[in-house]
Amino acid sequence: MDIEELRQRLIEAEGNLHAIYSGEIDALLLSEGGGERRVFTLRSADAPYRALVERMQEGAATLSVTGEIVYCNQRFADLVRTPLEQAFGTSIRRFLPAAEGDIIRAMLEHGSGRYQTRLVLDGQEATEVQVTFSSIVLDDVEHRTLILSDISSLARAQRENRSKDEFLAMLAHELRNPLGAIQGAVHALTLLNQAEPMAQRATSIIKRQVTHMARLVDDLLDVGRAVTGKIVLKRAPVNLADAVKSSVSVIAAGNPTNQGRIDLVSEPVWVSGDAVRIEQVIGNLVSNALKFTRGDGIVSVFVGREGDDAVLRVADQGIGIPADMLPKIFDLFVQAHHTIDRSRGGLGIGLTLVRRLAELHGGSVHAHSDGEGRGSTFTVRLPSVAAPDRTHQGNGHDKTNGESRRTFESRRVLLVDDNHDSREMYRAVLLAHGHDVCEAADGEHALAMLERTGAGPLDVAFIDIGLPGGMDGYELARRIRSHPAGANIRLVALTGYGFPEDRVHSRQAGFAKHLVKPVEPEALHRELTAVQRPRPN
């Protein structure tokens, strides 16, 4: 091969390389010495990536640095409702709100950014999208890439979830208000010292059913928060044995037919947990066992340590659980037994709540039954912890007990509630215990009470949160705190709103305590005695 032939081949090779680089050649056909021919495709290497972009669920586009669309996939064209060939060369600003021009300009200049907005189609705002900008260099020319993600379904689900939470909060408020009034009326009846046995029994039944209704409302609200992970535990050392004894005694005392039906075996074992939530677990399991055990059947409750676990075991002699129901007995709204008389009632939420609360504590719950008519056993296992050291707490405890036995003057109380029945019954309870009560149905009238201090300053204000007239309980609390006559008043929220965020709002507004209706008279008494103003000797 002479020099001239070599030069020609080099020129040809250079031309081929240039053609390959510029995309003019799709494949190379090479002949080997044995006569075999092999085909090497060049563009097939990026075919999977092209297909990926074309089939992705997000709208994708390549833009110039000034925002003109150089390329877009079919999904982008579908989102902006523009034929693919007409989208090329169009400014991205055409499809985004004009008011966001500065945002778009900044993202194009910096080559990065992300925000949520609505597409503008035919002059009207349409699909909710997330817009993501980034930079890319093609053939030494800087471009911008744009990804449009349709978030309308997610945004709609978030709005619906917020609406559901608001509905549940309002439902709880509307249910708890009448329950509070009924409970106040029951306590007022007990103060009359009625000698008629039937009147005493009727009062006891009303009180028991109010407690049952309040628990159903709490469970209904809590199960929704539990399954969505919105419950936050307030952990502290809890003696599980004491918690079980306390819950069992309350359940037994609440219904005379339960007396003697619960066989409790316990030994001290400690867990790190939320005492209120643990009581919910115990209450649901023991109440279910009693409900599903016929006649005088015994419910066996064991609490103690097994290995490293604190164990609660509740076994009944009741109707049992069919084998096909055991795997789903903890699912929401699932009930193993449906009867036309609904004699065993329930909403199918208690066991779901039990499982979720056990899991939040790092534990588990297991159900066992040998079949229908052969009883059921539920076992809760929680991580056990060492018992806390109480050595240095004895003196402080004695001092507190001593102080709680001191005698205090009657209190001047402001009661603010727009529910007339609830306000009247709480007023009757407070008056019966010797307190001086003034009342108001809204914030404006409550503030007027502060101006009339002829009988002496107010000590405690019990305030409902959901007040009418444009001033809710939070705003009223803030105004009382800023009023010269309200600086030393103990503010207590007395409300049907009981979500954790409601309690946070209460603290921020200046409330010392947040009580959720229905409220036991003892809880009112604790708040009144918390005002440390002993009688002079």
XYZ file of C-alpha atoms in Angstrom, residues 91-514:
424
model
C -42.690 29.024 25.024
C -43.287 27.111 28.252
C -44.750 30.319 29.682
C -47.847 29.741 27.564
C -48.836 26.832 29.786
C -48.005 28.323 33.201
C -49.683 31.169 35.155
C -48.544 34.634 34.112
C -48.284 35.642 37.774
C -45.446 33.117 38.155
C -43.281 34.746 35.473
C -40.557 35.739 37.950
C -40.390 32.178 39.335
C -40.078 30.665 35.848
C -37.457 33.234 34.791
C -35.332 32.504 37.881
C -35.489 28.744 37.350
C -34.578 29.054 33.659
C -31.610 31.281 34.553
C -30.329 28.998 37.345
C -31.149 25.787 35.517
C -32.789 24.164 38.523
C -35.831 24.390 40.756
C -39.105 22.766 41.696
C -42.542 24.075 42.633
C -46.236 23.200 42.460
C -48.752 25.049 40.331
C -51.653 24.617 37.903
C -51.315 24.458 34.124
C -53.072 27.202 32.176
C -55.101 25.869 29.260
C -57.167 28.191 27.078
C -56.744 30.922 29.663
C -58.109 28.785 32.514
C -56.210 27.079 35.329
C -56.443 23.295 34.968
C -54.386 20.286 36.110
C -52.320 20.564 39.308
C -48.697 19.698 38.524
C -45.246 19.675 40.043
C -42.736 21.474 37.796
C -39.072 20.404 37.972
C -36.281 22.213 36.091
C -32.720 20.962 35.512
C -29.825 21.626 33.095
C -28.328 19.581 30.262
C -25.661 20.237 27.596
C -26.328 18.950 24.062
C -23.662 19.411 21.348
C -21.922 22.023 23.499
C -25.169 23.990 23.784
C -26.773 24.463 27.195
C -30.456 23.511 27.494
C -33.041 23.092 30.233
C -35.027 19.967 30.943
C -38.552 20.184 32.308
C -40.576 17.461 34.022
C -44.316 17.915 34.606
C -45.801 15.525 37.202
C -49.580 15.344 37.449
C -50.336 15.638 41.185
C -54.059 16.333 40.886
C -54.992 12.936 42.385
C -52.529 13.381 45.266
C -53.711 16.947 45.922
C -57.330 15.814 45.824
C -56.584 12.980 48.267
C -54.830 15.434 50.600
C -57.801 17.799 50.487
C -60.206 14.933 51.124
C -58.056 13.769 54.036
C -58.104 17.268 55.531
C -61.861 17.419 55.026
C -62.217 14.051 56.747
C -60.154 15.215 59.731
C -62.211 18.398 59.970
C -65.435 16.379 59.777
C -64.300 13.965 62.489
C -63.249 16.853 64.726
C -66.640 18.514 64.279
C -68.436 15.173 64.762
C -66.563 14.608 68.017
C -67.412 18.114 69.181
C -71.110 17.700 68.364
C -71.280 14.272 70.060
C -69.305 15.220 73.152
C -71.309 18.359 73.910
C -74.568 16.511 74.673
C -72.618 13.792 76.493
C -71.120 16.468 78.739
C -74.572 17.852 79.502
C -75.944 14.383 80.279
C -73.037 13.554 82.557
C -73.456 16.848 84.417
C -77.158 16.084 84.845
C -76.351 12.621 86.196
C -74.010 14.084 88.788
C -76.628 16.668 89.759
C -79.111 13.828 90.295
C -76.681 11.956 92.542
C -76.364 15.065 94.736
C -80.101 14.913 95.468
C -79.573 11.771 97.600
C -82.529 10.002 96.050
C -83.772 7.148 98.218
C -85.913 5.542 95.508
C -84.026 2.417 94.309
C -85.360 2.718 90.768
C -84.156 6.337 90.523
C -80.724 5.310 91.770
C -80.582 2.452 89.272
C -81.691 4.684 86.392
C -79.037 7.254 87.296
C -76.381 4.520 87.384
C -77.467 3.207 83.964
C -77.345 6.674 82.397
C -73.877 7.290 83.805
C -72.615 3.919 82.554
C -74.032 4.434 79.054
C -72.563 7.945 78.822
C -69.150 6.491 79.654
C -69.688 3.808 76.994
C -70.672 6.403 74.385
C -67.672 8.579 75.235
C -65.383 5.591 74.780
C -66.944 4.755 71.399
C -66.369 8.331 70.222
C -62.742 8.211 71.393
C -62.115 4.863 69.675
C -63.751 5.997 66.450
C -61.486 9.049 66.278
C -58.357 7.301 67.485
C -58.529 4.381 65.046
C -58.413 6.759 62.083
C -55.379 8.513 63.521
C -53.731 5.228 64.480
C -53.895 3.641 61.027
C -52.512 6.818 59.428
C -49.680 7.118 61.948
C -50.891 10.358 63.537
C -50.878 9.147 67.144
C -47.834 10.278 69.114
C -47.113 8.360 72.303
C -46.305 10.158 75.554
C -43.922 7.595 76.951
C -43.143 7.083 80.611
C -42.445 4.042 82.826
C -45.744 2.177 83.335
C -46.344 -0.734 85.689
C -48.464 -2.913 83.408
C -49.842 -4.869 86.357
C -51.130 -1.696 88.036
C -52.598 -0.455 84.762
C -54.463 -3.749 84.284
C -55.752 -3.765 87.868
C -57.017 -0.205 87.506
C -58.755 -0.873 84.178
C -60.311 -4.111 85.388
C -61.670 -2.458 88.542
C -63.241 0.350 86.483
C -64.835 -2.137 84.060
C -66.127 -4.296 86.910
C -67.519 -1.304 88.798
C -69.200 0.069 85.692
C -71.571 -2.877 85.345
C -72.814 -4.923 88.316
C -73.113 -8.026 86.110
C -69.325 -8.015 85.676
C -68.676 -8.421 89.406
C -66.922 -11.734 90.047
C -66.580 -12.601 86.349
C -62.962 -11.467 85.970
C -60.173 -13.699 87.303
C -57.014 -11.564 87.479
C -53.508 -12.975 88.003
C -50.743 -10.402 87.918
C -47.148 -9.757 88.779
C -45.290 -6.430 88.493
C -43.752 -5.807 85.089
C -42.769 -2.440 83.645
C -42.962 -1.075 80.125
C -42.056 2.231 78.504
C -45.382 3.424 77.200
C -48.268 5.839 77.091
C -50.471 5.046 80.093
C -53.641 6.317 78.396
C -53.062 4.239 75.260
C -52.197 1.146 77.271
C -55.471 1.535 79.161
C -57.254 1.634 75.777
C -55.664 -1.696 74.850
C -56.623 -3.288 78.163
C -60.141 -1.839 78.132
C -60.893 -3.039 74.598
C -59.667 -6.589 75.192
C -61.339 -7.096 78.589
C -64.612 -5.472 77.510
C -64.727 -7.623 74.366
C -64.080 -10.761 76.393
C -66.963 -9.949 78.740
C -69.266 -9.044 75.857
C -68.668 -12.287 73.962
C -68.855 -14.597 77.009
C -72.331 -15.894 77.730
C -73.993 -15.914 81.137
C -71.644 -16.174 84.091
C -68.617 -17.329 82.085
C -65.257 -16.328 83.519
C -62.747 -14.053 81.807
C -59.156 -14.831 82.785
C -56.657 -11.976 82.715
C -52.927 -12.573 83.186
C -50.188 -9.956 83.259
C -46.542 -10.690 83.925
C -43.113 -11.252 82.419
C -42.256 -13.934 79.865
C -38.610 -13.741 78.830
C -37.901 -10.142 77.869
C -41.579 -9.393 77.222
C -44.275 -7.882 79.358
C -47.334 -9.995 78.555
C -51.048 -9.288 78.855
C -53.233 -12.322 78.146
C -57.036 -12.148 78.109
C -58.872 -15.463 77.730
C -62.628 -15.965 77.671
C -65.051 -18.881 77.549
C -67.176 -17.220 74.910
C -68.397 -17.849 71.396
C -64.937 -18.184 69.880
C -63.655 -17.134 66.462
C -64.105 -19.163 63.237
C -60.797 -20.309 61.726
C -61.352 -18.329 58.527
C -61.768 -15.108 60.534
C -58.603 -15.357 62.642
C -56.226 -13.944 59.971
C -58.385 -10.814 59.535
C -59.840 -10.297 63.011
C -57.647 -7.187 63.504
C -58.681 -5.581 60.202
C -60.710 -2.380 60.311
C -64.517 -2.833 60.497
C -64.206 -6.641 60.561
C -66.503 -8.519 62.936
C -66.545 -12.275 63.352
C -70.188 -12.473 64.413
C -73.142 -10.563 63.020
C -76.546 -11.044 64.600
C -79.753 -9.323 63.604
C -80.342 -8.082 67.153
C -76.806 -6.572 67.332
C -76.724 -7.834 70.929
C -72.950 -7.898 70.910
C -72.733 -4.585 69.046
C -69.424 -2.950 68.275
C -68.126 -1.071 65.252
C -65.286 -3.398 64.302
C -62.640 -0.840 65.257
C -61.525 -1.871 68.760
C -59.163 -4.679 67.753
C -57.685 -2.593 64.931
C -56.875 0.065 67.498
C -55.413 -2.552 69.867
C -53.062 -3.877 67.191
C -51.918 -0.432 66.075
C -51.295 0.780 69.631
C -49.373 -2.394 70.458
C -47.213 -1.881 67.353
C -46.594 1.774 68.248
C -45.212 0.513 71.574
C -42.863 -1.856 69.740
C -45.013 -4.882 70.573
C -47.565 -7.198 69.010
C -50.952 -8.788 69.606
C -52.013 -12.330 68.700
C -55.443 -13.950 68.622
C -56.117 -17.657 69.178
C -59.300 -19.694 69.160
C -60.059 -23.384 68.778
C -63.222 -22.510 66.878
C -66.791 -21.422 67.416
C -68.088 -21.960 70.932
C -64.625 -22.661 72.322
C -63.539 -19.236 73.550
C -60.772 -16.893 72.480
C -57.394 -15.769 73.800
C -55.711 -12.488 72.978
C -52.046 -12.023 73.890
C -50.278 -8.668 73.875
C -46.486 -8.603 74.101
C -44.585 -5.401 74.828
C -40.850 -4.885 75.467
C -40.275 -4.861 79.212
C -38.016 -2.357 80.969
C -36.413 -2.159 84.381
C -38.534 -0.760 87.211
C -37.779 2.935 87.845
C -35.878 3.960 90.944
C -38.393 5.525 93.373
C -35.944 5.875 96.278
C -35.833 9.673 96.261
C -39.504 10.309 95.523
C -41.067 9.405 98.846
C -40.835 12.767 100.626
C -42.168 14.750 97.687
C -45.119 12.412 97.355
C -46.031 12.765 101.015
C -45.821 16.534 100.766
C -48.169 16.564 97.800
C -50.685 14.394 99.621
C -50.513 16.683 102.598
C -51.150 19.752 100.494
C -54.045 18.132 98.663
C -55.815 17.616 101.976
C -55.701 21.334 102.889
C -58.974 23.221 102.847
C -59.544 25.927 100.269
C -62.131 28.664 99.877
C -64.895 28.342 97.344
C -63.832 29.657 93.967
C -65.190 32.362 91.705
C -65.700 30.593 88.399
C -66.446 31.847 84.889
C -68.202 29.226 82.737
C -68.286 29.940 78.976
C -70.226 27.517 76.748
C -72.718 28.149 73.940
C -74.503 24.828 74.625
C -77.221 25.844 77.094
C -77.812 22.371 78.572
C -74.117 21.701 79.033
C -73.562 25.116 80.632
C -76.547 24.704 82.963
C -75.507 21.261 84.180
C -71.870 22.201 84.820
C -73.123 25.308 86.615
C -75.400 23.152 88.806
C -72.487 20.858 89.703
C -70.209 23.783 90.591
C -72.897 25.533 92.662
C -73.639 22.297 94.522
C -70.008 22.236 95.649
C -70.212 25.776 96.990
C -68.554 27.730 94.193
C -69.628 31.161 92.939
C -70.402 30.818 89.222
C -70.976 33.406 86.502
C -71.726 32.236 82.982
C -71.608 33.436 79.381
C -72.658 31.957 76.036
C -70.004 33.682 73.923
C -66.702 35.533 74.068
C -68.088 39.066 74.139
C -70.252 38.410 77.193
C -67.368 36.578 78.875
C -65.092 39.601 78.473
C -67.832 41.793 79.929
C -67.725 39.610 83.067
C -64.109 40.661 83.643
C -65.227 44.285 83.981
C -67.633 43.412 86.780
C -65.268 42.435 89.582
C -67.327 43.819 92.481
C -67.596 40.380 94.065
C -63.855 39.835 93.758
C -61.525 38.603 90.998
C -62.220 35.401 89.094
C -60.165 32.335 90.038
C -60.892 29.855 87.237
C -62.446 30.112 83.764
C -63.802 26.980 82.070
C -64.043 27.848 78.364
C -65.508 25.931 75.436
C -63.414 26.167 72.252
C -66.166 26.166 69.614
C -67.842 29.461 70.511
C -70.085 31.483 68.149
C -69.847 35.139 67.229
C -66.456 35.219 65.531
C -64.415 34.739 68.721
C -63.480 31.124 69.475
C -62.186 29.856 72.803
C -58.541 30.282 71.799
C -59.024 33.959 70.982
C -61.042 34.488 74.167
C -58.216 32.960 76.227
C -55.680 35.288 74.621
C -57.851 38.332 75.327
C -58.409 37.307 78.935
C -54.650 36.867 79.384
C -54.013 40.371 78.015
C -56.739 41.933 80.196
C -55.583 43.512 83.498
C -58.184 41.507 85.432
C -57.320 38.229 83.718
C -53.596 37.804 84.288
C -53.987 35.435 87.268
C -57.080 33.500 86.196
C -56.529 29.778 85.678
C -57.825 29.048 82.172
C -59.190 25.549 81.483
C -60.459 24.419 78.078
C -63.701 22.452 78.489
C -64.423 21.227 74.985
C -65.433 18.510 72.576
C -62.239 18.994 70.537
C -59.706 16.423 71.685
C -57.095 15.937 68.946
C -53.420 16.478 69.899
C -53.264 19.601 67.731
C -56.224 20.992 69.694
C -54.248 20.584 72.914
C -51.246 22.313 71.328
C -53.441 25.249 70.303
C -54.783 25.397 73.878
C -51.318 25.672 75.385
C -50.335 28.336 72.873
C -53.469 30.342 73.708
C -52.664 30.287 77.440
C -54.813 27.452 78.782
C -53.385 25.620 81.793
C -55.425 22.472 81.076
C -57.404 20.922 78.216
